[in-house]
mmCIF file of C-alpha atoms in Angstrom:
data_model
loop_
_atom_site.group_PDB
_atom_site.id
_atom_site.type_symbol
_atom_site.label_atom_id
_atom_site.label_comp_id
_atom_site.label_asym_id
_atom_site.label_seq_id
_atom_site.Cartn_x
_atom_site.Cartn_y
_atom_site.Cartn_z
ATOM 1 C CA MET A 184 3.115 -30.131 11.129
ATOM 2 C CA GLU A 185 1.862 -26.643 10.378
ATOM 3 C CA ASN A 186 4.573 -24.834 8.241
ATOM 4 C CA LYS A 187 6.244 -21.532 9.561
ATOM 5 C CA PHE A 188 5.167 -19.359 6.596
ATOM 6 C CA ILE A 189 1.490 -18.280 5.637
ATOM 7 C CA ARG A 190 1.139 -17.687 1.745
ATOM 8 C CA VAL A 191 -1.123 -15.314 -0.154
ATOM 9 C CA ASP A 192 -4.466 -18.498 -0.687
ATOM 10 C CA GLU A 193 -4.415 -18.961 3.025
ATOM 11 C CA VAL A 194 -4.252 -15.419 4.066
ATOM 12 C CA ALA A 195 -7.087 -14.430 1.424
ATOM 13 C CA LYS A 196 -8.685 -17.167 2.891
ATOM 14 C CA GLU A 197 -8.371 -16.777 6.606
ATOM 15 C CA LEU A 198 -9.373 -12.909 6.258
ATOM 16 C CA ASP A 199 -11.883 -13.452 3.428
ATOM 17 C CA VAL A 200 -10.240 -10.950 1.014
ATOM 18 C CA SER A 201 -9.131 -11.186 -2.446
ATOM 19 C CA LYS A 202 -5.955 -12.384 -3.510
ATOM 20 C CA PRO A 203 -4.447 -8.818 -4.564
ATOM 21 C CA TYR A 204 -5.152 -7.618 -0.916
ATOM 22 C CA ALA A 205 -3.527 -10.428 0.599
ATOM 23 C CA TYR A 206 -0.583 -9.782 -1.080
ATOM 24 C CA LYS A 207 -0.742 -6.205 0.076
ATOM 25 C CA ILE A 208 -1.133 -7.297 3.676
ATOM 26 C CA ILE A 209 1.862 -9.414 3.384
ATOM 27 C CA ARG A 210 3.983 -6.778 1.509
ATOM 28 C CA GLN A 211 2.936 -4.535 4.729
ATOM 29 C CA LEU A 212 3.830 -7.324 7.196
ATOM 30 C CA ASN A 213 7.026 -8.090 5.664
ATOM 31 C CA GLU A 214 8.213 -4.287 5.344
ATOM 32 C CA GLU A 215 7.545 -3.942 9.035
ATOM 33 C CA LEU A 216 9.644 -7.175 9.486
ATOM 34 C CA LYS A 217 12.543 -6.034 7.163
ATOM 35 C CA ALA A 218 12.240 -2.464 9.241
ATOM 36 C CA LYS A 219 13.264 -4.620 12.290
ATOM 37 C CA GLY A 220 16.068 -6.295 10.795
ATOM 38 C CA PHE A 221 14.629 -9.734 9.820
ATOM 39 C CA ILE A 222 14.672 -11.437 6.534
ATOM 40 C CA THR A 223 11.648 -11.868 4.621
ATOM 41 C CA ILE A 224 10.392 -14.036 1.321
ATOM 42 C CA ALA A 225 8.274 -12.638 -1.103
ATOM 43 C CA GLY A 226 4.722 -13.854 -1.473
ATOM 44 C CA ARG A 227 4.695 -15.379 2.489
ATOM 45 C CA VAL A 228 4.840 -14.113 5.767
ATOM 46 C CA ASN A 229 6.061 -15.897 9.311
ATOM 47 C CA ARG A 230 2.674 -17.516 10.758
ATOM 48 C CA GLN A 231 3.451 -16.133 14.304
ATOM 49 C CA TYR A 232 4.265 -12.453 13.369
ATOM 50 C CA PHE A 233 0.502 -12.959 11.001
ATOM 51 C CA ASN A 234 -1.473 -14.053 13.982
ATOM 52 C CA GLU A 235 0.259 -11.168 16.176
ATOM 53 C CA ARG A 236 -0.142 -8.455 14.314
ATOM 54 C CA LEU A 237 -3.920 -9.610 13.294
ATOM 55 C CA TYR A 238 -5.351 -11.175 16.476
ATOM 56 C CA GLY A 239 -3.153 -9.613 18.710
ATOM 57 C CA ALA A 240 -1.750 -12.841 20.090
ATOM 58 C CA GLU A 241 -0.723 -16.314 18.641
ATOM 59 C CA ARG A 242 -3.840 -18.293 17.764
ATOM 60 C CA ASN A 243 -3.618 -21.626 19.100
ATOM 61 C CA LYS A 244 -5.951 -24.622 17.760
ATOM 62 C CA VAL A 245 -8.288 -24.515 20.499
ATOM 63 C CA ASN A 246 -9.538 -20.798 19.605
ATOM 64 C CA ALA A 247 -8.667 -21.035 16.031
ATOM 65 C CA SER A 248 -12.343 -22.073 14.994
ATOM 66 C CA ILE A 249 -13.753 -18.824 16.706
#
């Protein structure tokens, strides 16, 4: 079962960026979610929202390797 939240290590690996930059991306996404009234957790972001913002739609397992 996949976790609902994506953490900095996974963001850094997924985007091939450094951990500090991954933290910056997570902070930005969490600020957007806070502005929409959602509760956020520092250092992690909702996986579905991450996929929507980075890829335009939720990635499924079939096209996750693309």
